[in-house]
Each structure stands twice: as C-alpha cells, then as structure tokens.
mmCIF file of C-alpha atoms and ligand atoms in Angstrom:
data_model
loop_
_atom_site.group_PDB
_atom_site.id
_atom_site.type_symbol
_atom_site.label_atom_id
_atom_site.label_comp_id
_atom_site.label_asym_id
_atom_site.label_seq_id
_atom_site.Cartn_x
_atom_site.Cartn_y
_atom_site.Cartn_z
ATOM 1 C CA MET A 1 -0.044 0.201 0.016
ATOM 2 C CA GLN A 2 1.251 3.588 -0.827
ATOM 3 C CA THR A 3 2.153 5.225 2.173
ATOM 4 C CA LEU A 4 0.525 8.499 2.524
ATOM 5 C CA LYS A 5 1.641 11.988 4.720
ATOM 6 C CA ILE A 6 -0.405 13.427 7.290
ATOM 7 C CA ALA A 7 0.583 17.073 8.230
ATOM 8 C CA ILE A 8 0.006 18.536 12.134
ATOM 9 C CA GLN A 9 0.674 21.059 14.102
ATOM 10 C CA LYS A 10 4.390 21.002 15.666
ATOM 11 C CA SER A 11 3.693 22.850 18.645
ATOM 12 C CA GLY A 12 0.851 25.010 20.053
ATOM 13 C CA ARG A 13 -2.777 24.397 20.867
ATOM 14 C CA LEU A 14 -3.494 21.768 18.445
ATOM 15 C CA ASN A 15 -0.313 19.388 18.656
ATOM 16 C CA GLU A 16 -1.266 17.558 21.881
ATOM 17 C CA LYS A 17 -5.025 16.846 20.468
ATOM 18 C CA SER A 18 -3.982 15.845 17.112
ATOM 19 C CA VAL A 19 -1.444 13.508 18.470
ATOM 20 C CA ALA A 20 -3.368 11.697 21.133
ATOM 21 C CA LEU A 21 -6.018 11.439 18.281
ATOM 22 C CA LEU A 22 -3.957 9.591 15.772
ATOM 23 C CA LYS A 23 -2.065 7.414 18.802
ATOM 24 C CA ASN A 24 -6.201 6.262 19.890
ATOM 25 C CA CYS A 25 -6.243 5.552 16.343
ATOM 26 C CA GLY A 26 -3.841 3.029 17.194
ATOM 27 C CA LEU A 27 -1.120 4.616 15.047
ATOM 28 C CA SER A 28 2.371 4.079 16.408
ATOM 29 C CA PHE A 29 5.172 6.479 15.984
ATOM 30 C CA GLU A 30 7.556 8.741 17.994
ATOM 31 C CA ASN A 31 6.441 12.447 18.815
ATOM 32 C CA TYR A 32 10.137 13.665 18.158
ATOM 33 C CA LYS A 33 9.662 17.811 19.000
ATOM 34 C CA SER A 34 13.130 18.011 17.022
ATOM 35 C CA SER A 35 12.162 16.203 13.832
ATOM 36 C CA LEU A 36 10.079 17.493 10.693
ATOM 37 C CA ILE A 37 8.803 13.628 10.074
ATOM 38 C CA SER A 38 7.851 10.838 11.964
ATOM 39 C CA PRO A 39 6.936 7.146 10.171
ATOM 40 C CA VAL A 40 3.928 5.525 11.664
ATOM 41 C CA SER A 41 5.550 1.893 12.066
ATOM 42 C CA ASN A 42 2.178 -0.012 11.869
ATOM 43 C CA PHE A 43 0.251 2.044 9.185
ATOM 44 C CA PRO A 44 1.186 3.054 5.519
ATOM 45 C CA LEU A 45 1.412 6.751 7.239
ATOM 46 C CA GLU A 46 4.071 9.331 7.960
ATOM 47 C CA ILE A 47 3.734 12.460 10.372
ATOM 48 C CA LEU A 48 4.843 15.705 9.221
ATOM 49 C CA PHE A 49 5.116 18.359 12.182
ATOM 50 C CA LEU A 50 4.584 22.062 10.446
ATOM 51 C CA ARG A 51 3.263 25.324 11.524
ATOM 52 C CA ASP A 52 -0.252 25.206 11.327
ATOM 53 C CA ASP A 53 -0.533 28.191 8.871
ATOM 54 C CA ASP A 54 1.380 25.960 6.455
ATOM 55 C CA ILE A 55 -1.133 22.909 6.774
ATOM 56 C CA PRO A 56 -3.961 23.688 4.435
ATOM 57 C CA GLU A 57 -1.607 24.918 1.481
ATOM 58 C CA TYR A 58 0.530 21.573 2.142
ATOM 59 C CA VAL A 59 -2.398 19.573 1.681
ATOM 60 C CA GLN A 60 -3.787 21.569 -1.426
ATOM 61 C CA ASP A 61 -0.331 21.527 -3.106
ATOM 62 C CA GLY A 62 -0.160 17.526 -2.600
ATOM 63 C CA ILE A 63 2.922 17.619 -0.545
ATOM 64 C CA ALA A 64 0.650 16.012 1.997
ATOM 65 C CA ASP A 65 -2.027 14.444 1.500
ATOM 66 C CA LEU A 66 -4.038 14.985 4.945
ATOM 67 C CA GLY A 67 -3.914 17.496 7.514
ATOM 68 C CA ILE A 68 -5.298 18.517 11.124
ATOM 69 C CA VAL A 69 -5.895 22.470 11.425
ATOM 70 C CA GLY A 70 -8.236 24.720 12.589
ATOM 71 C CA GLU A 71 -10.971 25.794 10.069
ATOM 72 C CA ASN A 72 -9.857 29.841 10.770
ATOM 73 C CA VAL A 73 -6.693 28.629 9.135
ATOM 74 C CA ILE A 74 -8.375 26.958 6.382
ATOM 75 C CA ASN A 75 -10.810 29.993 5.540
ATOM 76 C CA GLU A 76 -7.919 32.534 5.907
ATOM 77 C CA THR A 77 -5.748 30.902 3.715
ATOM 78 C CA GLU A 78 -8.756 30.295 0.920
ATOM 79 C CA VAL A 79 -7.676 26.755 -0.053
ATOM 80 C CA ASP A 80 -9.432 24.497 -1.884
ATOM 81 C CA VAL A 81 -9.521 21.114 0.047
ATOM 82 C CA ALA A 82 -11.849 18.465 1.394
ATOM 83 C CA TYR A 83 -13.226 18.414 4.779
ATOM 84 C CA LEU A 84 -13.308 14.799 5.295
ATOM 85 C CA GLN A 85 -13.877 14.836 9.362
ATOM 86 C CA ARG A 86 -14.844 17.314 12.192
ATOM 87 C CA LEU A 87 -12.646 16.405 15.293
ATOM 88 C CA GLY A 88 -14.412 18.332 17.992
ATOM 89 C CA PHE A 89 -11.514 20.210 19.832
ATOM 90 C CA GLY A 90 -9.900 23.271 19.043
ATOM 91 C CA LYS A 91 -12.940 24.860 19.286
ATOM 92 C CA CYS A 92 -13.140 28.731 19.387
ATOM 93 C CA SER A 93 -14.970 31.680 17.668
ATOM 94 C CA LEU A 94 -13.547 34.808 15.268
ATOM 95 C CA LYS A 95 -15.238 37.439 17.187
ATOM 96 C CA ILE A 96 -15.327 41.368 16.486
ATOM 97 C CA ALA A 97 -14.667 43.067 20.033
ATOM 98 C CA ILE A 98 -14.568 46.355 21.008
ATOM 99 C CA PRO A 99 -13.448 48.272 24.057
ATOM 100 C CA ASN A 100 -15.810 48.208 27.202
ATOM 101 C CA ASP A 101 -16.319 51.921 26.868
ATOM 102 C CA SER A 102 -16.789 52.151 23.024
ATOM 103 C CA ASN A 103 -19.811 54.084 21.698
ATOM 104 C CA ILE A 104 -19.976 51.421 18.966
ATOM 105 C CA GLN A 105 -23.680 49.951 19.217
ATOM 106 C CA SER A 106 -24.420 48.077 15.990
ATOM 107 C CA LEU A 107 -22.626 46.333 13.235
ATOM 108 C CA GLY A 108 -23.367 49.611 11.315
ATOM 109 C CA ASP A 109 -21.223 51.879 13.477
ATOM 110 C CA LEU A 110 -18.434 49.762 12.303
ATOM 111 C CA ASP A 111 -18.309 51.835 9.037
ATOM 112 C CA GLY A 112 -15.072 54.021 8.685
ATOM 113 C CA LYS A 113 -13.787 52.401 11.939
ATOM 114 C CA ALA A 114 -10.273 50.612 11.994
ATOM 115 C CA ILE A 115 -10.321 46.858 13.178
ATOM 116 C CA ALA A 116 -7.216 45.131 14.086
ATOM 117 C CA THR A 117 -6.745 41.534 12.877
ATOM 118 C CA SER A 118 -4.326 38.493 11.914
ATOM 119 C CA TYR A 119 -7.423 37.022 10.005
ATOM 120 C CA PRO A 120 -7.669 40.384 7.081
ATOM 121 C CA VAL A 121 -9.079 37.568 4.269
ATOM 122 C CA ILE A 122 -11.935 36.262 6.637
ATOM 123 C CA LEU A 123 -12.648 40.010 8.155
ATOM 124 C CA LYS A 124 -12.753 41.181 4.523
ATOM 125 C CA LYS A 125 -15.483 38.960 3.283
ATOM 126 C CA PHE A 126 -17.646 39.523 7.148
ATOM 127 C CA LEU A 127 -17.364 43.174 6.113
ATOM 128 C CA LYS A 128 -18.372 42.954 2.409
ATOM 129 C CA GLU A 129 -21.630 40.388 3.275
ATOM 130 C CA ASN A 130 -22.655 43.002 5.856
ATOM 131 C CA LYS A 131 -22.098 46.003 3.562
ATOM 132 C CA LEU A 132 -19.676 47.675 5.664
ATOM 133 C CA LYS A 133 -16.556 49.669 4.972
ATOM 134 C CA ALA A 134 -14.134 49.428 7.670
ATOM 135 C CA ASP A 135 -10.198 49.631 7.515
ATOM 136 C CA ILE A 136 -8.701 46.467 8.404
ATOM 137 C CA ARG A 137 -5.115 46.876 10.187
ATOM 138 C CA THR A 138 -3.200 43.396 9.667
ATOM 139 C CA ILE A 139 -0.765 42.636 12.646
ATOM 140 C CA SER A 140 0.305 39.000 13.139
ATOM 141 C CA GLY A 141 0.120 39.141 17.106
ATOM 142 C CA SER A 142 -1.484 40.681 20.332
ATOM 143 C CA VAL A 143 -4.241 41.963 18.260
ATOM 144 C CA GLU A 144 -5.861 42.548 21.859
ATOM 145 C CA ILE A 145 -3.671 45.412 22.684
ATOM 146 C CA SER A 146 -4.232 47.337 19.823
ATOM 147 C CA PRO A 147 -7.419 49.279 20.896
ATOM 148 C CA GLY A 148 -5.342 50.258 23.989
ATOM 149 C CA LEU A 149 -2.832 51.566 22.197
ATOM 150 C CA GLY A 150 -4.921 54.067 19.964
ATOM 151 C CA MET A 151 -4.085 51.865 16.963
ATOM 152 C CA SER A 152 -7.812 50.610 16.021
ATOM 153 C CA ASP A 153 -11.089 50.909 17.381
ATOM 154 C CA ALA A 154 -12.064 47.335 17.215
ATOM 155 C CA ILE A 155 -10.550 44.117 16.816
ATOM 156 C CA CYS A 156 -11.227 40.795 15.227
ATOM 157 C CA ASP A 157 -9.598 37.788 16.872
ATOM 158 C CA LEU A 158 -10.106 34.310 17.934
ATOM 159 C CA VAL A 159 -12.048 33.787 21.644
ATOM 160 C CA SER A 160 -12.322 30.497 23.638
ATOM 161 C CA THR A 161 -12.827 31.395 27.000
ATOM 162 C CA GLY A 162 -13.078 35.214 27.038
ATOM 163 C CA GLY A 163 -10.412 35.568 29.107
ATOM 164 C CA THR A 164 -7.987 37.338 26.956
ATOM 165 C CA LEU A 165 -11.035 40.277 26.099
ATOM 166 C CA LYS A 166 -11.617 40.555 29.524
ATOM 167 C CA SER A 167 -8.187 41.398 30.982
ATOM 168 C CA ASN A 168 -7.815 43.778 28.077
ATOM 169 C CA GLY A 169 -11.014 45.658 28.538
ATOM 170 C CA LEU A 170 -12.389 44.367 25.653
ATOM 171 C CA ARG A 171 -16.108 42.696 24.890
ATOM 172 C CA ALA A 172 -17.545 40.189 22.404
ATOM 173 C CA PHE A 173 -19.505 42.266 19.836
ATOM 174 C CA ALA A 174 -20.236 40.437 16.741
ATOM 175 C CA ASP A 175 -19.327 36.832 15.739
ATOM 176 C CA VAL A 176 -17.423 36.068 12.570
ATOM 177 C CA LEU A 177 -16.676 32.511 12.248
ATOM 178 C CA SER A 178 -17.149 29.293 14.637
ATOM 179 C CA SER A 179 -13.861 27.220 14.372
ATOM 180 C CA GLU A 180 -12.752 23.594 15.256
ATOM 181 C CA ALA A 181 -10.186 21.115 14.470
ATOM 182 C CA VAL A 182 -10.988 19.166 11.240
ATOM 183 C CA LEU A 183 -9.027 16.618 9.267
ATOM 184 C CA ILE A 184 -8.534 17.862 5.716
ATOM 185 C CA GLY A 185 -7.427 15.850 2.534
ATOM 186 C CA ARG A 186 -7.565 16.769 -1.695
ATOM 187 C CA LYS A 187 -10.474 16.821 -3.102
ATOM 188 C CA GLY A 188 -11.010 13.406 -5.199
ATOM 189 C CA ASP A 189 -9.073 11.332 -2.955
ATOM 190 C CA GLU A 190 -11.543 10.457 -0.338
ATOM 191 C CA ASN A 191 -11.864 6.814 -1.811
ATOM 192 C CA ASN A 192 -7.781 5.821 -1.243
ATOM 193 C CA PRO A 193 -8.132 2.736 0.597
ATOM 194 C CA VAL A 194 -5.823 4.316 3.585
ATOM 195 C CA ILE A 195 -7.731 7.642 3.820
ATOM 196 C CA GLU A 196 -11.113 5.674 4.210
ATOM 197 C CA GLU A 197 -9.474 3.273 6.804
ATOM 198 C CA LEU A 198 -8.051 6.286 8.916
ATOM 199 C CA ILE A 199 -11.098 7.941 8.582
ATOM 200 C CA GLN A 200 -12.975 4.880 10.012
ATOM 201 C CA ARG A 201 -10.624 4.854 12.773
ATOM 202 C CA VAL A 202 -11.255 8.249 13.653
ATOM 203 C CA GLN A 203 -14.726 8.267 13.794
ATOM 204 C CA SER A 204 -14.563 5.109 16.097
ATOM 205 C CA VAL A 205 -12.407 6.749 18.581
ATOM 206 C CA LEU A 206 -14.975 10.148 18.275
ATOM 207 C CA ARG A 207 -18.046 8.018 18.627
ATOM 208 C CA ALA A 208 -16.308 6.569 22.017
ATOM 209 C CA ARG A 209 -15.171 9.660 23.202
ATOM 210 C CA ASP A 210 -18.924 11.110 23.357
ATOM 211 C CA THR A 211 -20.589 7.906 25.025
ATOM 212 C CA LYS A 212 -19.978 6.259 28.357
ATOM 213 C CA TYR A 213 -20.578 2.517 29.081
ATOM 214 C CA VAL A 214 -22.767 2.256 31.955
ATOM 215 C CA VAL A 215 -23.579 -1.317 33.867
ATOM 216 C CA LEU A 216 -26.572 -1.296 36.378
ATOM 217 C CA ASN A 217 -28.334 -3.816 38.479
ATOM 218 C CA ILE A 218 -32.520 -3.546 38.881
ATOM 219 C CA GLU A 219 -35.260 -5.696 39.732
ATOM 220 C CA ARG A 220 -36.423 -7.526 36.464
ATOM 221 C CA LYS A 221 -39.892 -6.206 37.261
ATOM 222 C CA ASN A 222 -38.545 -2.853 36.465
ATOM 223 C CA LEU A 223 -36.390 -3.875 33.397
ATOM 224 C CA GLU A 224 -39.270 -2.628 30.797
ATOM 225 C CA THR A 225 -39.055 0.761 32.361
ATOM 226 C CA ALA A 226 -35.161 1.248 32.589
ATOM 227 C CA VAL A 227 -34.987 -0.578 28.954
ATOM 228 C CA SER A 228 -37.436 2.211 27.507
ATOM 229 C CA LEU A 229 -34.969 5.102 28.644
ATOM 230 C CA LEU A 230 -31.782 3.102 26.860
ATOM 231 C CA PRO A 231 -31.414 3.293 23.095
ATOM 232 C CA GLY A 232 -27.922 1.158 23.227
ATOM 233 C CA ILE A 233 -26.199 0.839 19.854
ATOM 234 C CA LYS A 234 -28.750 -1.965 19.351
ATOM 235 C CA SER A 235 -30.673 -2.337 22.480
ATOM 236 C CA PRO A 236 -28.930 -3.035 25.817
ATOM 237 C CA THR A 237 -27.693 -6.237 27.018
ATOM 238 C CA VAL A 238 -29.475 -7.583 29.666
ATOM 239 C CA VAL A 239 -28.065 -10.675 32.014
ATOM 240 C CA PRO A 240 -29.358 -12.404 35.233
ATOM 241 C CA LEU A 241 -27.746 -12.116 38.499
ATOM 242 C CA ALA A 242 -27.355 -14.788 40.722
ATOM 243 C CA GLU A 243 -30.131 -13.027 43.195
ATOM 244 C CA GLU A 244 -33.408 -14.430 41.721
ATOM 245 C CA GLY A 245 -35.619 -11.485 40.584
ATOM 246 C CA TRP A 246 -32.514 -8.978 39.669
ATOM 247 C CA VAL A 247 -30.685 -8.379 36.310
ATOM 248 C CA ALA A 248 -27.723 -6.291 35.003
ATOM 249 C CA VAL A 249 -28.194 -4.283 32.537
ATOM 250 C CA HIS A 250 -25.016 -3.325 29.754
ATOM 251 C CA THR A 251 -25.379 -0.245 27.823
ATOM 252 C CA VAL A 252 -23.905 2.730 25.973
ATOM 253 C CA ILE A 253 -25.093 6.288 26.918
ATOM 254 C CA PRO A 254 -24.374 9.352 24.784
ATOM 255 C CA GLU A 255 -22.276 12.205 27.315
ATOM 256 C CA GLN A 256 -24.729 14.756 26.126
ATOM 257 C CA ASP A 257 -28.164 13.558 27.995
ATOM 258 C CA PHE A 258 -25.918 11.273 30.404
ATOM 259 C CA TRP A 259 -27.167 12.795 33.642
ATOM 260 C CA GLU A 260 -31.093 12.980 32.288
ATOM 261 C CA LYS A 261 -30.731 9.081 31.612
ATOM 262 C CA ILE A 262 -28.803 8.530 34.850
ATOM 263 C CA SER A 263 -31.505 10.423 36.890
ATOM 264 C CA GLY A 264 -34.306 8.664 34.998
ATOM 265 C CA LEU A 265 -32.695 5.270 35.601
ATOM 266 C CA LYS A 266 -32.046 5.820 39.478
ATOM 267 C CA ALA A 267 -35.634 6.756 39.498
ATOM 268 C CA ALA A 268 -36.935 3.466 37.733
ATOM 269 C CA GLY A 269 -34.729 1.571 40.536
ATOM 270 C CA ALA A 270 -31.473 1.327 39.101
ATOM 271 C CA GLU A 271 -28.725 0.596 41.729
ATOM 272 C CA GLY A 272 -24.991 -0.094 41.739
ATOM 273 C CA ILE A 273 -24.755 2.240 38.784
ATOM 274 C CA VAL A 274 -21.192 1.676 37.444
ATOM 275 C CA VAL A 275 -19.969 4.060 34.532
ATOM 276 C CA MET A 276 -16.853 3.508 32.438
ATOM 277 C CA PRO A 277 -15.187 5.183 29.379
ATOM 278 C CA ILE A 278 -15.151 3.671 26.021
ATOM 279 C CA GLU A 279 -11.954 3.607 23.917
ATOM 280 C CA LYS A 280 -13.445 2.700 20.433
ATOM 281 C CA ILE A 281 -16.826 2.039 19.098
ATOM 282 C CA ILE A 282 -16.697 0.281 15.589
ATOM 283 C CA LEU A 283 -19.913 -0.167 14.032
HETATM 284 O O1 LIG B 301 3.443 27.942 15.770
HETATM 285 P P1 LIG B 301 1.943 27.675 14.816
HETATM 286 O O2 LIG B 301 1.675 29.078 13.649
HETATM 287 O O3 LIG B 301 1.774 26.378 14.427
HETATM 288 O O4 LIG B 301 0.704 28.128 16.050
HETATM 289 P P2 LIG B 301 -0.192 29.262 16.072
HETATM 290 O O5 LIG B 301 0.756 30.426 17.293
HETATM 291 O O6 LIG B 301 -0.416 30.079 15.159
HETATM 292 O O7 LIG B 301 -1.625 28.884 16.972
HETATM 293 P P3 LIG B 301 -2.169 28.548 18.148
HETATM 294 O O8 LIG B 301 -1.249 27.156 18.217
HETATM 295 O O9 LIG B 301 -1.993 29.488 19.242
HETATM 296 O O10 LIG B 301 -3.516 27.725 17.777
HETATM 297 C C1 LIG B 301 -3.732 26.834 16.761
HETATM 298 C C2 LIG B 301 -5.133 26.684 16.866
HETATM 299 O O11 LIG B 301 -5.904 26.544 17.801
HETATM 300 C C3 LIG B 301 -5.740 28.109 15.991
HETATM 301 O O12 LIG B 301 -5.837 28.155 15.015
HETATM 302 C C4 LIG B 301 -7.429 27.904 16.443
HETATM 303 O O13 LIG B 301 -7.854 26.937 15.163
HETATM 304 C C5 LIG B 301 -7.166 26.585 17.681
HETATM 305 N N1 LIG B 301 -7.641 27.891 18.774
HETATM 306 C C6 LIG B 301 -8.698 27.436 19.820
HETATM 307 C C7 LIG B 301 -6.973 29.040 19.395
HETATM 308 C C8 LIG B 301 -7.741 29.123 20.514
HETATM 309 N N2 LIG B 301 -8.809 28.200 20.789
HETATM 310 C C9 LIG B 301 -7.466 30.741 21.063
HETATM 311 N N3 LIG B 301 -8.004 30.757 22.298
HETATM 312 N N4 LIG B 301 -6.015 29.872 19.214
HETATM 313 C C10 LIG B 301 -5.784 30.681 19.622
HETATM 314 N N5 LIG B 301 -6.360 31.171 20.481
HETATM 315 C C11 LIG B 301 -5.952 32.650 21.114
HETATM 316 C C12 LIG B 301 -6.539 33.926 20.756
HETATM 317 O O14 LIG B 301 -5.844 34.290 19.405
HETATM 318 C C13 LIG B 301 -6.378 34.788 21.707
HETATM 319 O O15 LIG B 301 -5.151 35.514 21.763
HETATM 320 O O16 LIG B 301 -6.052 32.595 22.459
HETATM 321 C C14 LIG B 301 -6.659 34.115 23.017
HETATM 322 C C15 LIG B 301 -7.767 33.985 23.482
HETATM 323 O O17 LIG B 301 -8.088 32.591 24.275
HETATM 324 P P4 LIG B 301 -9.020 32.945 25.460
HETATM 325 O O18 LIG B 301 -9.515 31.816 26.205
HETATM 326 O O19 LIG B 301 -8.593 34.150 26.465
HETATM 327 O O20 LIG B 301 -10.459 33.666 24.808
HETATM 328 ZN ZN1 LIG B 302 -0.061 29.705 12.983
#
C-alpha cells in the first residue's frame, strides 16, 4: 500500500490533541519535537510536523495528503481542500470585539472604523457580506492590545474562554466564524483505501469519546421502564444476576444526555450504577 503523509501542528494548541487522536487510532509513532517527519510503524502513513498556517496549502499542493488544522486557518488561506471529518477539539470563535467604553452599538457603527486582526481575508469577506467599509489593520499577534494603544477601534480575533478579551478591557460584539479542528484531504482522494481506513478509525474514536459504557443492577419487574430509557447501540444487554428477580443491564449512553438518563434510571429503581469510558466504537 502507498504510504501517505498527514500534516499536524508541530507545537501549539492543536499539537497534543492531534497526536492523542492519531495514537488512539492505533498509530504507533515517535512524537519527536525536533524532527519534521515521523514514520508510523504499523500503518502506511508518515506524520509531518508543521506550523499550522502551512498545513492547508501543503495539503492543497499535494506535499501532504491529509492535515489536521483549525477551520479559521483553512478559511484564511482560501485553499480548496476536502473536509473529511470535524474533530471536536480546538473549538473557538472569531469575533469582533470592542473596548468596554466604546460607543459602537450596532454593526453599522463599524463603518469607517479601524479593526485590527490577524485574519484580514475572513474579516474582509464578513465586512463585504454586511456591506460595511472599515479599515482593516493586519497585525500578526497581540491583536487585543491594539485598541488600548490607539491603533484601532475594534479587533477581530479568536476567542475561546473570553479571558483575554476581559483582561484587556474588551467585550465580544459580533460573531464572524465558529471554528474547530478538522481533518482535511485533497478533493477526489476520499476513496483512497488508506484514507478510508483512517477516517473509519477516527470516527470510532470520536464516537467513543462522546459516549459512556454503563452497567447497572435492577429488579426484573422494573426492567421494561429502564430499557425504554436506553437506546444502546442496538438494544441493551440484559444478564441475570445470582439473586433471584434481579438483572444487570449493560448499555452505552451518549455524553450529552448522560445525567438525564442516569436520573431516569435511578428513578426506575437502578442500583450499583458503574460508568466506564469507552476506547473505541466500531459499527
Ligand atoms: O506556531 P503555529 O503557527 O503552528 O501556531 P499558532 O501560534 O498560529 O496557533 P495556536 O497554537 O495558538 O492555535 C492553533 C489553533 O488553535 C488556532 O488556529 C485555532 O484553530 C485554535 N484555537 C482554539 C485557538 C484558540 N482556541 C485561542 N483561544 N487559537 C488561538 N487562541 C488565542 C486567541 O488568538 C487569543 O489570543 O487565545 C487567545 C484567546 O483565548 P481566550 O481563552 O482568552 O478567549
Ligand atoms: Zn499559526
């Protein structure tokens, strides 16, 4: 099988989770901080460690076959790549923020104002869509200090917790783009068997990450109510206990309605509820 290359961030916010995802997919490789490339010993893949800004173009130009990068970087570099899988980490939003004491009140008030950003391409599109004419000041870092220095009236920057805005006396004013890390590839390559296999493995890890394995004991007479709460993957597994009239139920519960389901199960008479993480779910 042909050996492919996947580009991931060398260091920074996406590095650790990208490495963890690939390792959870069963790929065995050394995460040398000093090397640019690391071979995977048990899968036809090599890992390229790059600055995130270079990843979309490397994939578009065929230097790498796959990449893991934030949507903000993809949109800013305006490349034509295939989105293979959203990965659910590196979540953030590109927002316009203004000083707390600013007199800007509506989007229209941005007309004629100076906005500092490291995302001029995305901001330009946003302004055009909203029929606004603002002066875009492109700076490469520490965008949040520019209003305080009198360099701009607003900023357009990534926000996750909002702590950076707050500590710089700024408040979010408008949402420009939501972003998360995505697996990208070249258009037309989706049916490559190595890529198909990797996507399947990634999906099995993501499915497992969002679910919990739950085992509980319940009296057989309450089983029907408990089962009606539990979709499982097909249906829950029910095993008789040594104690007459009791059964153990094994099931999988999605993280998002976990607590609601657990309270329902307790109300239905479930006892000794054990919750375990799941490593992979292969459908
Ligand atoms: O060296 P390299 O070029 O590879 O990395 P980088 O410095 O350009 O990027 P890095 O590692 O900071 O971020 C990589 C990716 O993580 C980004 O492209 C986003 O897709 C994603 N991401 C998620 C974030 C954030 N959250 C984030 N909060 N990227 C940056 N920030 C910054 C933001 O710019 C601001 O300065 O964090 C600050 C705000 O954070 P809060 O939590 O205070 O709101
Ligand atoms: Zn970068």
